[in-house]
JSON list of C-alpha atoms in Angstrom, two decimals:
[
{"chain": "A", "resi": 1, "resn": "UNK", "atom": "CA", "xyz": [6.73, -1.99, -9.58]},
{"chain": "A", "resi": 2, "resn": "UNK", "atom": "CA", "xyz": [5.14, 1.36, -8.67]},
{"chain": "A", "resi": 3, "resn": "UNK", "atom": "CA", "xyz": [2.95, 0.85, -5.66]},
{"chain": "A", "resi": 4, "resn": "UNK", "atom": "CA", "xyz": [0.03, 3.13, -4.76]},
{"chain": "A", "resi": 5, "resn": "UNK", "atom": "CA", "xyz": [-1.22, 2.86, -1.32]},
{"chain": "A", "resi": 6, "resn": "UNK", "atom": "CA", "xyz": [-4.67, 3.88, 0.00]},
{"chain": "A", "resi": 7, "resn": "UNK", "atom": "CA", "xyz": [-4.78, 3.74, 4.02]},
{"chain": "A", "resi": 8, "resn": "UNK", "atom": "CA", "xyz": [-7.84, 2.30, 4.36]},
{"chain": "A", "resi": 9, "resn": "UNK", "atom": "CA", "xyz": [-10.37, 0.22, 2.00]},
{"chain": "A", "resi": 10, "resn": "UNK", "atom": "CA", "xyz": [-13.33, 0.96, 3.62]},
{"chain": "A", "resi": 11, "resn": "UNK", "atom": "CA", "xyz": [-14.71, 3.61, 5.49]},
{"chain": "A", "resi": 12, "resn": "UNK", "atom": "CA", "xyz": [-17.69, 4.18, 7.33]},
{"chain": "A", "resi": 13, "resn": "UNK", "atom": "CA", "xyz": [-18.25, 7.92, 8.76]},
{"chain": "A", "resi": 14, "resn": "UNK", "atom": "CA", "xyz": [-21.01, 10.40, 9.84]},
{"chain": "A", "resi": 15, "resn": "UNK", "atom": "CA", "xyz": [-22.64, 13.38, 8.32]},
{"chain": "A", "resi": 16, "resn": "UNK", "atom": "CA", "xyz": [-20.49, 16.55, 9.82]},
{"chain": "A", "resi": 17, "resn": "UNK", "atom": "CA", "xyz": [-17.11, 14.84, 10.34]},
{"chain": "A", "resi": 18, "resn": "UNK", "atom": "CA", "xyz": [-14.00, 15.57, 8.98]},
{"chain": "A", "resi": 19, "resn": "UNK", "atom": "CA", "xyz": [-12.64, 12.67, 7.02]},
{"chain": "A", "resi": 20, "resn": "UNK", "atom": "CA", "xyz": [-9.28, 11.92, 5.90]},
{"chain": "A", "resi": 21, "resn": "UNK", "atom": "CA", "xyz": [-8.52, 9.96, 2.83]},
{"chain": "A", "resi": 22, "resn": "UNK", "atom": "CA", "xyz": [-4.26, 9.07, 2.62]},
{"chain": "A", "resi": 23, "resn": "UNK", "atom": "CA", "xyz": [-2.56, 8.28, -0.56]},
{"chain": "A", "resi": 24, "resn": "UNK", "atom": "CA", "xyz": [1.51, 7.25, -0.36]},
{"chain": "A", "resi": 25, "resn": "UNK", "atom": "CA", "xyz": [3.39, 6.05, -3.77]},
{"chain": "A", "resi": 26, "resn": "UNK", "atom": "CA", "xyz": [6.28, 4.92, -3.94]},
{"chain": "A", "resi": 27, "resn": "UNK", "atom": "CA", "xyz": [7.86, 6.10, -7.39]},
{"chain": "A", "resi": 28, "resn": "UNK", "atom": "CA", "xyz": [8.97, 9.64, -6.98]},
{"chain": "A", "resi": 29, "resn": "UNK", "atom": "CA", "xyz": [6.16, 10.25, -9.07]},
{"chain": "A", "resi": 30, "resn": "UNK", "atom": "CA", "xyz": [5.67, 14.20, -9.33]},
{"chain": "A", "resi": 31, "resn": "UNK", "atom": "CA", "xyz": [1.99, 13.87, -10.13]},
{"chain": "A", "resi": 32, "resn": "UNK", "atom": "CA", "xyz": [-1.04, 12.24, -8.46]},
{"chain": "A", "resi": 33, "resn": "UNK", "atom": "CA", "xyz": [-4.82, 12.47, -8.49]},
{"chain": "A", "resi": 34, "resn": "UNK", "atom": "CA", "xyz": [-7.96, 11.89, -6.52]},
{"chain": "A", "resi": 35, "resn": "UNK", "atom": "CA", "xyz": [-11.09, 10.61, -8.31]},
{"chain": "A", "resi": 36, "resn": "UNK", "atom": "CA", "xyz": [-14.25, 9.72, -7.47]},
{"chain": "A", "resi": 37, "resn": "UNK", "atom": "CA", "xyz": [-16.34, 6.53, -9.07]},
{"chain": "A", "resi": 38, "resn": "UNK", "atom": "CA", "xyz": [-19.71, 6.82, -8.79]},
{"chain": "A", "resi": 39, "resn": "UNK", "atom": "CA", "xyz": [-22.01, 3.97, -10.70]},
{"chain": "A", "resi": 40, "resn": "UNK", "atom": "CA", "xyz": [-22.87, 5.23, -14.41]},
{"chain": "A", "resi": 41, "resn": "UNK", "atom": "CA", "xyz": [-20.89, 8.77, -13.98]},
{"chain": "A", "resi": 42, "resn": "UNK", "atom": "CA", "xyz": [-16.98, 6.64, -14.50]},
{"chain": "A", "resi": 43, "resn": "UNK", "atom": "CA", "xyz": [-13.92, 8.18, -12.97]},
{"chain": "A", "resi": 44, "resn": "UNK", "atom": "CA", "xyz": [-14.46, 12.07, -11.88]},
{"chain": "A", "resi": 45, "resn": "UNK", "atom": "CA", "xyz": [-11.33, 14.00, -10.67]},
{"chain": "A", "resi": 46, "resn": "UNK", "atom": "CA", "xyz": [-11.52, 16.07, -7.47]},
{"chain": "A", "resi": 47, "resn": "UNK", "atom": "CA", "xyz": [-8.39, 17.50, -7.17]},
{"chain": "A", "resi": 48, "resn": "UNK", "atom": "CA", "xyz": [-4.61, 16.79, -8.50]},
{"chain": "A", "resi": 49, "resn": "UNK", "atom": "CA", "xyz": [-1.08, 18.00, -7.58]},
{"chain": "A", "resi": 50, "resn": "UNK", "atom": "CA", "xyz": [2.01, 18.40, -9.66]},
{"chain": "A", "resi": 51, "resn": "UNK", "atom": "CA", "xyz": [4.42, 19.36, -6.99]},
{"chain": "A", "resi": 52, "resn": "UNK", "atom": "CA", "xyz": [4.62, 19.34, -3.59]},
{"chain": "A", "resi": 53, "resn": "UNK", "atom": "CA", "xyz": [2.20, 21.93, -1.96]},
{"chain": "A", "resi": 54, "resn": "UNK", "atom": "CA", "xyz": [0.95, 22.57, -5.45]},
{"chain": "A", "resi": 55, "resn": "UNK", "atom": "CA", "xyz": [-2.68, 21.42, -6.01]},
{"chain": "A", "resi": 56, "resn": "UNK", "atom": "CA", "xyz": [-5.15, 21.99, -8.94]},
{"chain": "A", "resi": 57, "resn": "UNK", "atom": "CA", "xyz": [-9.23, 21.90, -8.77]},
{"chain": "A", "resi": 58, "resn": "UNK", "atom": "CA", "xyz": [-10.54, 18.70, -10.88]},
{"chain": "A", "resi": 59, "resn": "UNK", "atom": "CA", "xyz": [-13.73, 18.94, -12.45]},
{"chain": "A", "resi": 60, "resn": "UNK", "atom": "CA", "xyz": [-15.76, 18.23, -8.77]},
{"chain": "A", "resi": 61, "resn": "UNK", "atom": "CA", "xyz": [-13.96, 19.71, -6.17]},
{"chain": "A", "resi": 62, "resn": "UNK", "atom": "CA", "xyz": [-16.78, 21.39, -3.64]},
{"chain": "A", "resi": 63, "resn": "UNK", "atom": "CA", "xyz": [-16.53, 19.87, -0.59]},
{"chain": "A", "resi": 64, "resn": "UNK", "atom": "CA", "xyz": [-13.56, 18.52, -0.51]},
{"chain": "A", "resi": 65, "resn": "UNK", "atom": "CA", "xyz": [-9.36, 19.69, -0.18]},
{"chain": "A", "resi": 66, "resn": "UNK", "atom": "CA", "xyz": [-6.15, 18.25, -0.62]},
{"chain": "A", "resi": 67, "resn": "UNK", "atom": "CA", "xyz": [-2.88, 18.74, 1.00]},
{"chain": "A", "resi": 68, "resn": "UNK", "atom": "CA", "xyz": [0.24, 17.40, -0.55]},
{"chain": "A", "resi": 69, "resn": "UNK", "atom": "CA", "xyz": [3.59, 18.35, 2.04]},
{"chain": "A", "resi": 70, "resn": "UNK", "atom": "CA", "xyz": [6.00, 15.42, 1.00]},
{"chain": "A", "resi": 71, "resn": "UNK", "atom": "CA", "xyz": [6.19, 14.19, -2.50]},
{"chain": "A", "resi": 72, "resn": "UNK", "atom": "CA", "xyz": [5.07, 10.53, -1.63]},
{"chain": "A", "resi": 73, "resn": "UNK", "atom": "CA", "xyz": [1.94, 11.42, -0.18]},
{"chain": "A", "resi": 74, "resn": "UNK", "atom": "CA", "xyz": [-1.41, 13.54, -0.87]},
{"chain": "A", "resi": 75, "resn": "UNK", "atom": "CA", "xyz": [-4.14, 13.71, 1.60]},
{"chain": "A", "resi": 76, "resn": "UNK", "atom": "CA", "xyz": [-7.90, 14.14, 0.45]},
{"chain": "A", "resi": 77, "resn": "UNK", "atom": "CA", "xyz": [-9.85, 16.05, 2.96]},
{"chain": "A", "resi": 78, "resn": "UNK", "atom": "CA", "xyz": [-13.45, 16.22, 3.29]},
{"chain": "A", "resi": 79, "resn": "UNK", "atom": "CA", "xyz": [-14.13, 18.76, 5.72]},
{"chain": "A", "resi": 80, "resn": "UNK", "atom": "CA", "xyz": [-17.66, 18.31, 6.67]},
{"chain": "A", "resi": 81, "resn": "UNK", "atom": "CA", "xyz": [-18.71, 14.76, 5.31]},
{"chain": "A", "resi": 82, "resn": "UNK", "atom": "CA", "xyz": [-22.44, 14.14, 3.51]},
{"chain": "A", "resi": 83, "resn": "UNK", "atom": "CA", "xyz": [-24.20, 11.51, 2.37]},
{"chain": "A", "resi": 84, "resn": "UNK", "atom": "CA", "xyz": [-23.75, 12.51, -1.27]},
{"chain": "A", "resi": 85, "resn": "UNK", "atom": "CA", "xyz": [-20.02, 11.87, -0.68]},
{"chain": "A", "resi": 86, "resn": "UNK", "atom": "CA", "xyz": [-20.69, 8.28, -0.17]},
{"chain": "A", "resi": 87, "resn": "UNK", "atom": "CA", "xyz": [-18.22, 6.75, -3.19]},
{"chain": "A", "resi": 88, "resn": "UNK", "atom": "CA", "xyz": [-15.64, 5.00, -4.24]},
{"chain": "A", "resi": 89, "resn": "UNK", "atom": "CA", "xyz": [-12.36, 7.30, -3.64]},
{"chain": "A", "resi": 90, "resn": "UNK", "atom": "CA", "xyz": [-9.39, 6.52, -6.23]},
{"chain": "A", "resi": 91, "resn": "UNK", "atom": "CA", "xyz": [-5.97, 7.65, -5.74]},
{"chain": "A", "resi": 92, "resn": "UNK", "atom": "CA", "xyz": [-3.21, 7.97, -8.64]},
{"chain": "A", "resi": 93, "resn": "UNK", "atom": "CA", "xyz": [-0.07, 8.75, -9.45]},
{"chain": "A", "resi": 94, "resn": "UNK", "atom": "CA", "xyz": [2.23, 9.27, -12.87]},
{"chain": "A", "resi": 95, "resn": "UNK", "atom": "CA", "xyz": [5.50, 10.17, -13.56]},
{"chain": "A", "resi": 96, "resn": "UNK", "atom": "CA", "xyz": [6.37, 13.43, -15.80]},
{"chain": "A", "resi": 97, "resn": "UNK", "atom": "CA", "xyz": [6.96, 12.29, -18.96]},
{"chain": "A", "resi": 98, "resn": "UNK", "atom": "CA", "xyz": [4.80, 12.09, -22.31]},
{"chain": "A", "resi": 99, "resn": "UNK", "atom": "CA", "xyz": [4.44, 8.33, -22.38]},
{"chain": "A", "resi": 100, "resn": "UNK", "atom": "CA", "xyz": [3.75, 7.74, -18.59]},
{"chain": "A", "resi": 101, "resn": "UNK", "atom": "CA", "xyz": [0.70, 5.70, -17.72]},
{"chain": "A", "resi": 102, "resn": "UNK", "atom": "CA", "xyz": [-1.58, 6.22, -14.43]},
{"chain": "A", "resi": 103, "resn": "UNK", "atom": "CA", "xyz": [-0.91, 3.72, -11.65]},
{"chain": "A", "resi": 104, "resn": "UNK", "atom": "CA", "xyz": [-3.64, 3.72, -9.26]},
{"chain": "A", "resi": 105, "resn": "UNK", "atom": "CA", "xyz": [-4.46, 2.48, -5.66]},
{"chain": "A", "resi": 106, "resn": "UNK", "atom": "CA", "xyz": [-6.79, -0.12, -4.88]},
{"chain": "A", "resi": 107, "resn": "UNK", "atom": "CA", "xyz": [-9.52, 2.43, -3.81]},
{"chain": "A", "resi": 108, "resn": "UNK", "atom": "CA", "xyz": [-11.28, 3.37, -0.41]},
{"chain": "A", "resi": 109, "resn": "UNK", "atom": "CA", "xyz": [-15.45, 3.04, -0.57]},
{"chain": "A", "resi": 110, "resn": "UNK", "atom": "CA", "xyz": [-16.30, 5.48, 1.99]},
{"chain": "A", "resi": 111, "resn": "UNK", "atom": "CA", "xyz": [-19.92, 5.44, 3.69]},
{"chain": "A", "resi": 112, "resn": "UNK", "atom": "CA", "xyz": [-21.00, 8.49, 4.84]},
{"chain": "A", "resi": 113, "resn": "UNK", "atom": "CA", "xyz": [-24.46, 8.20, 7.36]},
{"chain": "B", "resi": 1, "resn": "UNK", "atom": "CA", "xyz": [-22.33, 15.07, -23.03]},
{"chain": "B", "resi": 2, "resn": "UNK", "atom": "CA", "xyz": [-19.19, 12.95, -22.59]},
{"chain": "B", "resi": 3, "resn": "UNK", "atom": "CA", "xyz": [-15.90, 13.23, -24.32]},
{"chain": "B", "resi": 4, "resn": "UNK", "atom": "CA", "xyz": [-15.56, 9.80, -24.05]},
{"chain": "B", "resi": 5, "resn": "UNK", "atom": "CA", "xyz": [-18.12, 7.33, -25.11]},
{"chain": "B", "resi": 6, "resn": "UNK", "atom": "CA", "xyz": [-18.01, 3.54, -24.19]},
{"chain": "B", "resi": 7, "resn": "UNK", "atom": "CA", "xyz": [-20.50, 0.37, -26.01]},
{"chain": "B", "resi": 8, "resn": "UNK", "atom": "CA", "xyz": [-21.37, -1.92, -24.40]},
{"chain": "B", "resi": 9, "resn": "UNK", "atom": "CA", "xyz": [-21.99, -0.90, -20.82]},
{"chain": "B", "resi": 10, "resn": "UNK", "atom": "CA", "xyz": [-22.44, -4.36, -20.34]},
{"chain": "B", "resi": 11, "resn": "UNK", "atom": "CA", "xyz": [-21.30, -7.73, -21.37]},
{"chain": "B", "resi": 12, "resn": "UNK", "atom": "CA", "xyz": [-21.80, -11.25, -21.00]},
{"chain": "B", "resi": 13, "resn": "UNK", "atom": "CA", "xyz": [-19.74, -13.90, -22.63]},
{"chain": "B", "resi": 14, "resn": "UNK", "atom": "CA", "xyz": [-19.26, -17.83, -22.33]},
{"chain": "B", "resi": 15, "resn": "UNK", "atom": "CA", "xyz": [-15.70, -18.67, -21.96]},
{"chain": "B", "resi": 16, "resn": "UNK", "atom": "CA", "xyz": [-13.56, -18.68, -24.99]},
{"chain": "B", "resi": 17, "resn": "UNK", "atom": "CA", "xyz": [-15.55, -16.41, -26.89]},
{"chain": "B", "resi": 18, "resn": "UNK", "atom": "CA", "xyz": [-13.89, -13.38, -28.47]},
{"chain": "B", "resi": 19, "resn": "UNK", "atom": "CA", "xyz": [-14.64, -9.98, -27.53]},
{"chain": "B", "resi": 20, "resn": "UNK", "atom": "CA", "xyz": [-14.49, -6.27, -28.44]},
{"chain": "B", "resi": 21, "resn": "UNK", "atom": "CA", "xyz": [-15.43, -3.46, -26.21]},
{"chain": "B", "resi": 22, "resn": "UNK", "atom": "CA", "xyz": [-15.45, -0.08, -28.14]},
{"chain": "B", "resi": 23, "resn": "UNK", "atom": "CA", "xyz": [-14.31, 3.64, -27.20]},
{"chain": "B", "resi": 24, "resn": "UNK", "atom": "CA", "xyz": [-15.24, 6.79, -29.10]},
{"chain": "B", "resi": 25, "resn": "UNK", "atom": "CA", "xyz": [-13.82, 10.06, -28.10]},
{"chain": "B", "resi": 26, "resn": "UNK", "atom": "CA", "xyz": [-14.58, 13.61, -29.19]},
{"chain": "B", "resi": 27, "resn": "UNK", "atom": "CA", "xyz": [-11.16, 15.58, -27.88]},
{"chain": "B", "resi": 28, "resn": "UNK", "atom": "CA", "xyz": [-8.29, 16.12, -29.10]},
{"chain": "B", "resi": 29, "resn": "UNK", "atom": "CA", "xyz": [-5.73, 13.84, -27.48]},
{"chain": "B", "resi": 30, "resn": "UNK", "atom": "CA", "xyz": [-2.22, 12.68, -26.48]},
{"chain": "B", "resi": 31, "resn": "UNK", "atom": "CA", "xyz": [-3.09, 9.11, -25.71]},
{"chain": "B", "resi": 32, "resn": "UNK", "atom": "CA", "xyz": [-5.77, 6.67, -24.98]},
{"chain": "B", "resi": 33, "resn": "UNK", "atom": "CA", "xyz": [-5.67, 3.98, -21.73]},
{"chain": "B", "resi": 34, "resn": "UNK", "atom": "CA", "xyz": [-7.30, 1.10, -21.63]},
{"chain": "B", "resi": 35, "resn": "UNK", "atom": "CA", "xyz": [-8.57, 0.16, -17.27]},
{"chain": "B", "resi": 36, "resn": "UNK", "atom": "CA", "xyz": [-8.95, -3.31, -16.09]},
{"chain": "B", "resi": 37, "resn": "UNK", "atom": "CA", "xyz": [-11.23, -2.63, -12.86]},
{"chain": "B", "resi": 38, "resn": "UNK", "atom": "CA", "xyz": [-11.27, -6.46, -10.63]},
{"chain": "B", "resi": 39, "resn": "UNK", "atom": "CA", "xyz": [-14.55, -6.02, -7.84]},
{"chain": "B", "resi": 40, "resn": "UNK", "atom": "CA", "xyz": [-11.81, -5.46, -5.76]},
{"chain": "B", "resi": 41, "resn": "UNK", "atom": "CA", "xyz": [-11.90, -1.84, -6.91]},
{"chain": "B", "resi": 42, "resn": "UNK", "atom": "CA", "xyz": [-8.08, -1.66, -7.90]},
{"chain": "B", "resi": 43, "resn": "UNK", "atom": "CA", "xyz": [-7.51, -0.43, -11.01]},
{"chain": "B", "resi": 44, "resn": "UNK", "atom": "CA", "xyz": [-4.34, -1.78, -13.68]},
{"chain": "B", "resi": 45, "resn": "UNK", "atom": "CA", "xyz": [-3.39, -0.07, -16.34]},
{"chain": "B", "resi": 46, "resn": "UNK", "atom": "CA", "xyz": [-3.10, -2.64, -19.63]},
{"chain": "B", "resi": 47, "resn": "UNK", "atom": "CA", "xyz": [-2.50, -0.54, -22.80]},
{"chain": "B", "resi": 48, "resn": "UNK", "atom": "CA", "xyz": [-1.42, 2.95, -23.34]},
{"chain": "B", "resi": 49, "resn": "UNK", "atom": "CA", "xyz": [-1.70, 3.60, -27.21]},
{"chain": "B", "resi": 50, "resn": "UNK", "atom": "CA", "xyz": [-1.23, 6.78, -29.11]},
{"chain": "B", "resi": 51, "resn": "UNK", "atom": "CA", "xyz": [-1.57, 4.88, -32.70]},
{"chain": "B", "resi": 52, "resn": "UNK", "atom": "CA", "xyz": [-2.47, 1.27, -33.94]},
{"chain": "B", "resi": 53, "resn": "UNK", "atom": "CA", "xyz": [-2.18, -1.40, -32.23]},
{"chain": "B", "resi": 54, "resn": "UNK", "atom": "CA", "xyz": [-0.63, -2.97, -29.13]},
{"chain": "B", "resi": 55, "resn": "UNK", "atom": "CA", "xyz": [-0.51, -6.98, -28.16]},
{"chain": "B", "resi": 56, "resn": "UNK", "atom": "CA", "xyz": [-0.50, -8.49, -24.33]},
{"chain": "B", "resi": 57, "resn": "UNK", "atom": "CA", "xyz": [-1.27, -11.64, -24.71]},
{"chain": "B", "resi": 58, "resn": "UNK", "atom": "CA", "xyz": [-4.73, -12.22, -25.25]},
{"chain": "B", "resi": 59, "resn": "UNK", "atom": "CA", "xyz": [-5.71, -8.98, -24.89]},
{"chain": "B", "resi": 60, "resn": "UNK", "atom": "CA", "xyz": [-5.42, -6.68, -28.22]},
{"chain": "B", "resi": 61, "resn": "UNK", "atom": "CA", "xyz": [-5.97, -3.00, -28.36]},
{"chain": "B", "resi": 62, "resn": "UNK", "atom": "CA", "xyz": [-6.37, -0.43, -31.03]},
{"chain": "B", "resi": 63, "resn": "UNK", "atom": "CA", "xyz": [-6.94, 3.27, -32.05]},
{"chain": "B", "resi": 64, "resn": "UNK", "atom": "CA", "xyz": [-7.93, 4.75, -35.15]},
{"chain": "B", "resi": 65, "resn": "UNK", "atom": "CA", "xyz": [-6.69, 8.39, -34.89]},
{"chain": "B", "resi": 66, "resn": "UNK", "atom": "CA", "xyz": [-8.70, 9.79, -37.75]},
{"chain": "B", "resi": 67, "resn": "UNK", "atom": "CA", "xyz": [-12.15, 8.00, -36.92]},
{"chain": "B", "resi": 68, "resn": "UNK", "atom": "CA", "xyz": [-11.24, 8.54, -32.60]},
{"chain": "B", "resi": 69, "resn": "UNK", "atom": "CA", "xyz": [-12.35, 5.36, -32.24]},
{"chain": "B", "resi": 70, "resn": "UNK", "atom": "CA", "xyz": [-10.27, 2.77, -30.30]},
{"chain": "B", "resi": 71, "resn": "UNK", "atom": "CA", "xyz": [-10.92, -0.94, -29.35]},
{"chain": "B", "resi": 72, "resn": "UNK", "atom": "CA", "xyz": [-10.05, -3.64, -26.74]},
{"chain": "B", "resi": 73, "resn": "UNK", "atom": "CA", "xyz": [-10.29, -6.93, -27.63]},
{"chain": "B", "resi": 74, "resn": "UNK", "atom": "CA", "xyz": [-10.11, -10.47, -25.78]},
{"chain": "B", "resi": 75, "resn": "UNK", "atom": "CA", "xyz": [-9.22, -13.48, -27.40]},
{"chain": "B", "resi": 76, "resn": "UNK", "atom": "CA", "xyz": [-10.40, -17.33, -25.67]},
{"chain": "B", "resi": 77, "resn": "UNK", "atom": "CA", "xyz": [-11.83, -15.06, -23.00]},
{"chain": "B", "resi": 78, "resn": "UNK", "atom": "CA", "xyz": [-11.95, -16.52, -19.67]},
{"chain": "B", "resi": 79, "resn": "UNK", "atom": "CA", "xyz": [-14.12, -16.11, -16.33]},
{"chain": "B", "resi": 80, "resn": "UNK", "atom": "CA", "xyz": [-10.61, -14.43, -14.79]},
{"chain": "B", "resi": 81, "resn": "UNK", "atom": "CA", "xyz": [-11.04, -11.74, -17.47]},
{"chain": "B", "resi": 82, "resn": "UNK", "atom": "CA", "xyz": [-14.35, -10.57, -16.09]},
{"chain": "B", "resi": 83, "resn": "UNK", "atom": "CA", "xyz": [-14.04, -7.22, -15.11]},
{"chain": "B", "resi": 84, "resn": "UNK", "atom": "CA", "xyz": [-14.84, -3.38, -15.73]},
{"chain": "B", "resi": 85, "resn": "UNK", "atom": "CA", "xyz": [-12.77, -2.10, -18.44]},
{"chain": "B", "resi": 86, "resn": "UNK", "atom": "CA", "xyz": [-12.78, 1.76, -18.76]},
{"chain": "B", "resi": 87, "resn": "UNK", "atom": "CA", "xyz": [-11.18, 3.85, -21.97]},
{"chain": "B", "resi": 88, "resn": "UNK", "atom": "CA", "xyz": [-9.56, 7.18, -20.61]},
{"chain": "B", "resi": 89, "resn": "UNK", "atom": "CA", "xyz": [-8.15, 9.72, -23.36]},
{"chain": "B", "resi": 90, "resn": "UNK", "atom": "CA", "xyz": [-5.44, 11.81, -22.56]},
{"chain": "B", "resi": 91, "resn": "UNK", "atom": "CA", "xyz": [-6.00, 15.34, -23.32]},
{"chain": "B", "resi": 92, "resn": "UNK", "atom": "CA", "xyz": [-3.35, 17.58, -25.23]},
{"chain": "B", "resi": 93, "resn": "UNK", "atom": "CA", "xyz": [-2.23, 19.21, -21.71]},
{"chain": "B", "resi": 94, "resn": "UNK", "atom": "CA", "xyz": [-1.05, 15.96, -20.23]},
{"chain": "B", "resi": 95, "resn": "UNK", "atom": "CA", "xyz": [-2.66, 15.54, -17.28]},
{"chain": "B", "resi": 96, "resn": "UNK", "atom": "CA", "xyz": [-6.45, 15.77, -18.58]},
{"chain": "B", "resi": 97, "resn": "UNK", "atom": "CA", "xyz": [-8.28, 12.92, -18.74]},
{"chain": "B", "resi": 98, "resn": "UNK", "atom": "CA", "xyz": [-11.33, 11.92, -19.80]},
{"chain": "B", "resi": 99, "resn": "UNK", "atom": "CA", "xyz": [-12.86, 8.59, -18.58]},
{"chain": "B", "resi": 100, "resn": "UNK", "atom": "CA", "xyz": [-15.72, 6.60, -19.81]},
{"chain": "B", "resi": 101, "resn": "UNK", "atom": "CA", "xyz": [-18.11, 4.83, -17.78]},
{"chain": "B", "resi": 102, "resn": "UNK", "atom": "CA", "xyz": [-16.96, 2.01, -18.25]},
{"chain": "B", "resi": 103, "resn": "UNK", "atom": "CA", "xyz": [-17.91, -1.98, -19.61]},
{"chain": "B", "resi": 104, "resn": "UNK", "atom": "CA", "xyz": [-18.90, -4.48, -17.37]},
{"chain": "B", "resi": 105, "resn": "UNK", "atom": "CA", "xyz": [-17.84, -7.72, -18.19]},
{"chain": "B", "resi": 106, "resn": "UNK", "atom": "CA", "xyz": [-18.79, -11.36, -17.31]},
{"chain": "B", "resi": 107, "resn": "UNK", "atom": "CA", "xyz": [-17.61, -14.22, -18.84]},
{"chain": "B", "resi": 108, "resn": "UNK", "atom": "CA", "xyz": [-19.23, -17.27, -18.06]},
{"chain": "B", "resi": 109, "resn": "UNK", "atom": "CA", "xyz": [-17.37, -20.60, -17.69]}
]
């Protein structure tokens, strides 16, 4: 089974710092996302990579980068945390290939104060 | 407005009762997911459909291509099926997706 791994599950930080959020999968998959799930707004993506050091803007990604230097892993960065980043963060990951599916990690709820 | 529309946002059902959640879309697009979302926050991926109908045991889904409509139903529901269930469409490029909000399910026992 693929296995998506988010480092932490909750996360409680201040205004100004610079947060990490680490995905790792398992798969060899080429692609993988970060989202954002916010109550009555669903699943919004940030950022996603399709290749090693190769990153794409999602639909929200001010405030926030992404650094992907092994294939198993992409980093979320939030370089100056606020309040209004205070979510759920969602990591995924899917193989190339037309009928692939998303697997996704079990989520980290960051608090930012 | 959202490519993806979901009905209902939220849902309460005594056990064993059946139950359909509906997704609308309004892109063009490769294939449609079906999310199972525990309180937990992880997310499973049951169905990935591109044209009618897929089976797992109680859980049925559907599309309509021409109508982009799709449906998930739950058969004898049961308190271990409540959840958030969330429709994403794949867009024509692959790796666009568009996400509804989301149902909210409850079953009661």
């Amino acid at each position: 089974d693929v296995k998506v791994t988010q480092s932490s599950r909750y996360l409680v930080k201040r205004t100004g710092e610079k947060v990490f959020l680490e995905c790792v999968q398992d798969m060899d998959h080429e692609n993988m996302f970060w989202y954002r799930q916010d109550p009555g707004l669903g699943l919004r993506l940030i950022y996603f990579s399709y290749d090693v050091k190769m990153k794409e803007k999602g639909d929200i990604p001010e405030g926030y980068s992404v650094s992907r230097e092994k294939k198993e892993r992409f980093s979320l960065i939030l370089e100056s945390a606020s309040t209004n980043q205070t979510s759920m963060y969602l990591c995924a990951s899917r193989g190339t290939g037309y009928f692939y599916g998303y697997t996704f990690g079990s989520g980290t709820r960051l608090t930012v104060v | 407005k959202n490519e993806v529309e979901q009905s209902p946002q939220n849902l309460t059902a005594q056990e064993g009762e059946f139950i359909t959640i509906n997704c609308s879309y309004s892109v063009g697009i490769s294939a449609l997911h079906w999310l199972q979302q525990h309180p937990g926050g992880g997310i499973v991926s049951l169905f990935m459909l591109s044209s009618g109908k897929k089976k797992h045991g109680r859980l049925i889904a559907t599309i309509n291509i021409q109508e982009k409509h799709s449906s998930l139903h739950i058969t004898a529901s049961h308190p271990r099926d409540s959840a958030v269930y969330i429709c994403a469409a794949r867009g024509n490029t692959g790796n666009q997706f568009y996400f509804g909000t989301g149902t909210s399910l409850t079953v009661i026992p």
